[in-house]
Amino acid sequence: MRQFKLSGIYLIKAALFIGAALVFHACEESKTGDLGEINRNFADRTTINADVIYKDSGIVKVNLKAPIIEEYTLIDSPYTIMRKGLDLTFWSAESKKPNYLRADWAKIDDKRNFYEGRGNIVMINNDGDTLRTEKIFWDKQNRKIYTRDTVIISRLDGTKITSDYGMEGTEDFREFTFFQNHGVINADRKSNGNSSTSNINDLDKLPTTDKKPVYLDLKEKDSQ
C-alpha cells in the first residue's frame, strides 16, 4: 500500500513537470513569434554634417550637403530622411553648368530614386531660372518634377510666372504644365487677349526691353 502511494506521488510530480514544460514551451513560441514582428523602421545609420559626392564614370553627378542624414535601410522599402534640410547640386548630361535644389526638409525613396522636399523650396536650373514653392516631388529617374502648391518661376530676363495650383514639368522646368496661371513678361509692346505656354523656351520669342512689363493671364489648365 505504501509503495502504491509513492507511485501516485511520483505520477503527480511527473504530471506537474510536464505541464510546466508545456507552458514554458508555449511562452518560448510566443516570444519567438513576437521577435518576428519587431519594428525595423528606424535609422540604422546617421551622418552628421554630411557632404556626399556621387560620381558616374569618374564624373561628379551629385553633391549633397545636409546637417544630418538618417538612413532607414533595414526595411523592404529603404529611405533616407534629411529632417534639417539639404542643399543639392546636380549636373545633367546636357550642360556642364550645375542645377541646384534646397529644402528645409527632404526624403529620398532609395529604391525609386524619388525625392520629396518641403519648406522654402528653391530650384535653380543651369540657365539661372529660379523656381520657388513650399513642396516639391522629384522623380529623378524619369527627370520629372511636380507639385500642387503655389509655384513661382522667375527668369533672368525679368519674366515671372505664378501658378496657384501647382505644376508638372521636366526637372530643369524648361517644359511644364501650369495650373491656373498668371504672370509678368517683359515685352516692347502690349499683347491683347490671353496667352498660354507649356514650354518656357517659347517666351524667348518675345523681345525683351526695359519698358514697363506687360501683365498677362497665362491660362494653361485649371485644376479641378
CSV table of C-alpha atoms in Angstrom, one decimal:
chain,number,residue,atom,x,y,z
A,1,MET,CA,0.0,0.0,0.0
A,2,ARG,CA,2.8,2.4,0.9
A,3,GLN,CA,4.5,1.6,-2.4
A,4,PHE,CA,1.3,2.5,-4.3
A,5,LYS,CA,1.1,5.9,-2.6
A,6,LEU,CA,4.7,6.7,-3.5
A,7,SER,CA,4.0,5.8,-7.1
A,8,GLY,CA,1.0,8.1,-7.1
A,9,ILE,CA,3.1,11.0,-5.7
A,10,TYR,CA,5.7,10.4,-8.5
A,11,LEU,CA,2.9,10.4,-11.1
A,12,ILE,CA,1.6,13.7,-9.7
A,13,LYS,CA,5.1,15.3,-9.8
A,14,ALA,CA,5.7,14.0,-13.3
A,15,ALA,CA,2.4,15.5,-14.5
A,16,LEU,CA,3.3,18.8,-12.9
A,17,PHE,CA,6.7,18.8,-14.5
A,18,ILE,CA,5.2,18.0,-18.0
A,19,GLY,CA,2.6,20.7,-17.5
A,20,ALA,CA,5.3,23.3,-16.6
A,21,ALA,CA,7.4,22.2,-19.6
A,22,LEU,CA,4.4,22.7,-21.9
A,23,VAL,CA,3.7,26.2,-20.5
A,24,PHE,CA,7.4,27.1,-20.9
A,25,HIS,CA,7.4,25.9,-24.5
A,26,ALA,CA,4.3,27.9,-25.3
A,27,CYS,CA,5.9,31.0,-23.8
A,28,GLU,CA,9.1,30.5,-25.8
A,29,GLU,CA,7.0,30.1,-29.0
A,30,SER,CA,5.1,33.3,-28.1
A,31,LYS,CA,8.4,35.2,-27.6
A,32,THR,CA,9.8,33.8,-30.9
A,33,GLY,CA,6.6,35.0,-32.7
A,34,ASP,CA,6.9,38.5,-31.1
A,35,LEU,CA,10.5,38.7,-32.3
A,36,GLY,CA,9.3,38.2,-35.9
A,37,GLU,CA,7.2,41.4,-35.6
A,38,ILE,CA,9.9,43.7,-34.3
A,39,ASN,CA,9.7,47.2,-35.8
A,40,ARG,CA,12.7,47.7,-38.1
A,41,ASN,CA,11.6,51.1,-39.3
A,42,PHE,CA,14.4,53.1,-37.5
A,43,ALA,CA,17.5,54.9,-38.7
A,44,ASP,CA,20.3,52.4,-38.6
A,45,ARG,CA,22.9,54.8,-40.0
A,46,THR,CA,23.2,58.5,-39.2
A,47,THR,CA,25.7,61.1,-40.7
A,48,ILE,CA,26.3,64.5,-39.2
A,49,ASN,CA,27.3,67.5,-41.3
A,50,ALA,CA,27.2,65.4,-44.4
A,51,ASP,CA,28.9,66.3,-47.7
A,52,VAL,CA,28.3,63.4,-50.1
A,53,ILE,CA,29.5,63.3,-53.7
A,54,TYR,CA,28.2,60.8,-56.2
A,55,LYS,CA,30.2,60.0,-59.3
A,56,ASP,CA,29.4,58.2,-62.6
A,57,SER,CA,32.4,57.0,-64.6
A,58,GLY,CA,34.6,59.4,-62.6
A,59,ILE,CA,32.4,62.4,-63.3
A,60,VAL,CA,30.7,64.2,-60.4
A,61,LYS,CA,26.9,64.0,-60.9
A,62,VAL,CA,25.5,64.9,-57.4
A,63,ASN,CA,26.8,66.8,-54.4
A,64,LEU,CA,24.5,66.6,-51.4
A,65,LYS,CA,25.1,68.6,-48.2
A,66,ALA,CA,22.9,68.2,-45.1
A,67,PRO,CA,23.3,68.9,-41.4
A,68,ILE,CA,22.0,65.4,-40.6
A,69,ILE,CA,21.2,62.4,-42.8
A,70,GLU,CA,19.3,59.4,-41.4
A,71,GLU,CA,19.2,56.2,-43.4
A,72,TYR,CA,16.4,53.6,-42.9
A,73,THR,CA,17.9,50.5,-44.7
A,74,LEU,CA,16.5,47.6,-42.7
A,75,ILE,CA,13.0,47.6,-44.3
A,76,ASP,CA,11.8,46.4,-47.6
A,77,SER,CA,11.5,50.0,-49.0
A,78,PRO,CA,14.5,51.8,-47.6
A,79,TYR,CA,14.5,55.6,-47.5
A,80,THR,CA,16.7,58.5,-46.3
A,81,ILE,CA,15.5,61.5,-44.3
A,82,MET,CA,17.1,64.9,-44.0
A,83,ARG,CA,15.0,66.5,-41.3
A,84,LYS,CA,17.1,69.6,-41.1
A,85,GLY,CA,17.2,70.3,-44.8
A,86,LEU,CA,19.5,69.8,-47.7
A,87,ASP,CA,21.5,71.6,-50.3
A,88,LEU,CA,21.7,69.6,-53.5
A,89,THR,CA,23.9,70.4,-56.6
A,90,PHE,CA,23.4,68.1,-59.6
A,91,TRP,CA,24.6,68.0,-63.2
A,92,SER,CA,22.8,66.8,-66.3
A,93,ALA,CA,24.4,65.4,-69.4
A,94,GLU,CA,23.2,68.3,-71.5
A,95,SER,CA,25.2,71.0,-69.7
A,96,LYS,CA,28.4,71.5,-67.7
A,97,LYS,CA,26.6,74.1,-65.5
A,98,PRO,CA,25.0,72.7,-62.3
A,99,ASN,CA,21.4,72.7,-61.2
A,100,TYR,CA,20.6,73.4,-57.6
A,101,LEU,CA,17.9,72.4,-55.1
A,102,ARG,CA,17.4,73.4,-51.4
A,103,ALA,CA,14.7,72.5,-48.9
A,104,ASP,CA,14.0,72.7,-45.2
A,105,TRP,CA,13.2,69.0,-45.1
A,106,ALA,CA,13.7,66.2,-47.6
A,107,LYS,CA,13.1,62.5,-48.1
A,108,ILE,CA,14.6,60.1,-50.6
A,109,ASP,CA,13.0,56.8,-51.6
A,110,ASP,CA,16.2,54.9,-52.3
A,111,LYS,CA,14.6,52.2,-54.5
A,112,ARG,CA,12.7,54.5,-56.8
A,113,ASN,CA,15.2,57.4,-56.7
A,114,PHE,CA,12.4,59.6,-55.8
A,115,TYR,CA,12.8,62.9,-53.8
A,116,GLU,CA,10.3,64.8,-51.7
A,117,GLY,CA,11.1,68.3,-50.5
A,118,ARG,CA,9.2,70.6,-48.0
A,119,GLY,CA,9.6,74.1,-46.8
A,120,ASN,CA,11.2,77.1,-48.7
A,121,ILE,CA,11.9,75.1,-51.8
A,122,VAL,CA,14.3,76.8,-54.2
A,123,MET,CA,15.4,75.1,-57.5
A,124,ILE,CA,17.8,76.9,-59.9
A,125,ASN,CA,18.4,75.4,-63.3
A,126,ASN,CA,21.6,75.7,-65.3
A,127,ASP,CA,20.2,78.7,-67.2
A,128,GLY,CA,19.8,80.6,-63.9
A,129,ASP,CA,16.0,80.4,-63.9
A,130,THR,CA,14.5,80.0,-60.3
A,131,LEU,CA,11.6,78.0,-59.1
A,132,ARG,CA,10.1,78.6,-55.6
A,133,THR,CA,7.4,76.6,-53.8
A,134,GLU,CA,6.7,75.0,-50.5
A,135,LYS,CA,6.5,71.4,-51.6
A,136,ILE,CA,8.0,69.5,-54.5
A,137,PHE,CA,8.2,65.9,-55.7
A,138,TRP,CA,11.1,65.0,-58.0
A,139,ASP,CA,11.2,61.7,-60.0
A,140,LYS,CA,14.9,61.7,-60.6
A,141,GLN,CA,14.8,58.5,-62.7
A,142,ASN,CA,12.3,60.0,-65.2
A,143,ARG,CA,13.7,63.6,-64.7
A,144,LYS,CA,10.2,65.0,-63.8
A,145,ILE,CA,9.1,67.3,-61.0
A,146,TYR,CA,5.6,68.1,-59.8
A,147,THR,CA,3.7,69.9,-57.0
A,148,ARG,CA,0.2,71.0,-56.2
A,149,ASP,CA,1.4,74.0,-54.1
A,150,THR,CA,1.8,77.6,-55.4
A,151,VAL,CA,4.8,77.9,-57.7
A,152,ILE,CA,6.7,80.9,-58.9
A,153,ILE,CA,9.2,80.7,-61.7
A,154,SER,CA,11.5,83.7,-62.3
A,155,ARG,CA,13.7,84.1,-65.3
A,156,LEU,CA,16.9,86.2,-65.6
A,157,ASP,CA,15.2,88.5,-68.2
A,158,GLY,CA,12.5,89.5,-65.7
A,159,THR,CA,9.8,87.1,-66.8
A,160,LYS,CA,7.8,85.9,-63.7
A,161,ILE,CA,5.1,83.3,-63.8
A,162,THR,CA,2.9,82.1,-60.9
A,163,SER,CA,0.8,79.0,-60.7
A,164,ASP,CA,-1.8,78.9,-57.9
A,165,TYR,CA,-2.4,75.2,-58.1
A,166,GLY,CA,1.0,73.7,-58.9
A,167,MET,CA,2.7,72.4,-62.0
A,168,GLU,CA,4.2,69.3,-63.7
A,169,GLY,CA,7.3,69.5,-65.8
A,170,THR,CA,10.9,68.5,-66.6
A,171,GLU,CA,13.4,68.6,-63.8
A,172,ASP,CA,15.0,71.7,-65.4
A,173,PHE,CA,11.5,73.3,-65.6
A,174,ARG,CA,12.0,74.4,-69.2
A,175,GLU,CA,9.0,72.4,-70.2
A,176,PHE,CA,6.0,72.4,-67.9
A,177,THR,CA,2.2,72.5,-67.4
A,178,PHE,CA,0.9,75.1,-65.0
A,179,PHE,CA,-2.5,75.0,-63.3
A,180,GLN,CA,-4.4,78.4,-63.1
A,181,ASN,CA,-1.6,80.7,-64.0
A,182,HIS,CA,-0.8,84.4,-64.1
A,183,GLY,CA,2.4,86.2,-64.7
A,184,VAL,CA,4.5,89.1,-66.0
A,185,ILE,CA,6.5,89.0,-69.2
A,186,ASN,CA,8.8,91.8,-70.4
A,187,ALA,CA,7.9,92.9,-73.9
A,188,ASP,CA,8.3,96.0,-76.1
A,189,ARG,CA,4.6,96.1,-76.9
A,190,LYS,CA,1.4,95.1,-75.2
A,191,SER,CA,-0.3,91.9,-76.0
A,192,ASN,CA,-4.1,91.7,-76.2
A,193,GLY,CA,-6.1,88.6,-75.2
A,194,ASN,CA,-5.0,85.5,-73.4
A,195,SER,CA,-1.8,83.7,-74.0
A,196,SER,CA,-0.7,80.3,-72.9
A,197,THR,CA,2.5,78.2,-73.0
A,198,SER,CA,3.7,74.8,-71.9
A,199,ASN,CA,7.3,75.4,-72.8
A,200,ILE,CA,9.2,78.2,-71.1
A,201,ASN,CA,11.6,78.4,-74.1
A,202,ASP,CA,8.6,79.9,-76.1
A,203,LEU,CA,8.9,83.0,-74.0
A,204,ASP,CA,12.3,83.7,-75.7
A,205,LYS,CA,10.4,84.6,-78.9
A,206,LEU,CA,9.2,87.7,-77.2
A,207,PRO,CA,11.8,90.6,-77.5
A,208,THR,CA,12.9,91.9,-74.1
A,209,THR,CA,13.1,95.5,-73.1
A,210,ASP,CA,13.5,97.9,-70.2
A,211,LYS,CA,10.0,99.3,-70.7
A,212,LYS,CA,7.1,98.7,-68.4
A,213,PRO,CA,6.2,94.9,-68.2
A,214,VAL,CA,3.1,93.6,-69.7
A,215,TYR,CA,0.7,91.7,-67.4
A,216,LEU,CA,-0.7,88.5,-69.0
A,217,ASP,CA,-3.2,86.0,-67.8
A,218,LEU,CA,-1.4,82.7,-68.8
A,219,LYS,CA,-4.2,80.2,-68.6
A,220,GLU,CA,-3.0,76.7,-69.5
A,221,LYS,CA,-5.2,74.5,-67.5
A,222,ASP,CA,-7.4,74.9,-64.5
A,223,SER,CA,-7.1,72.4,-61.6
A,224,GLN,CA,-10.3,70.7,-60.7
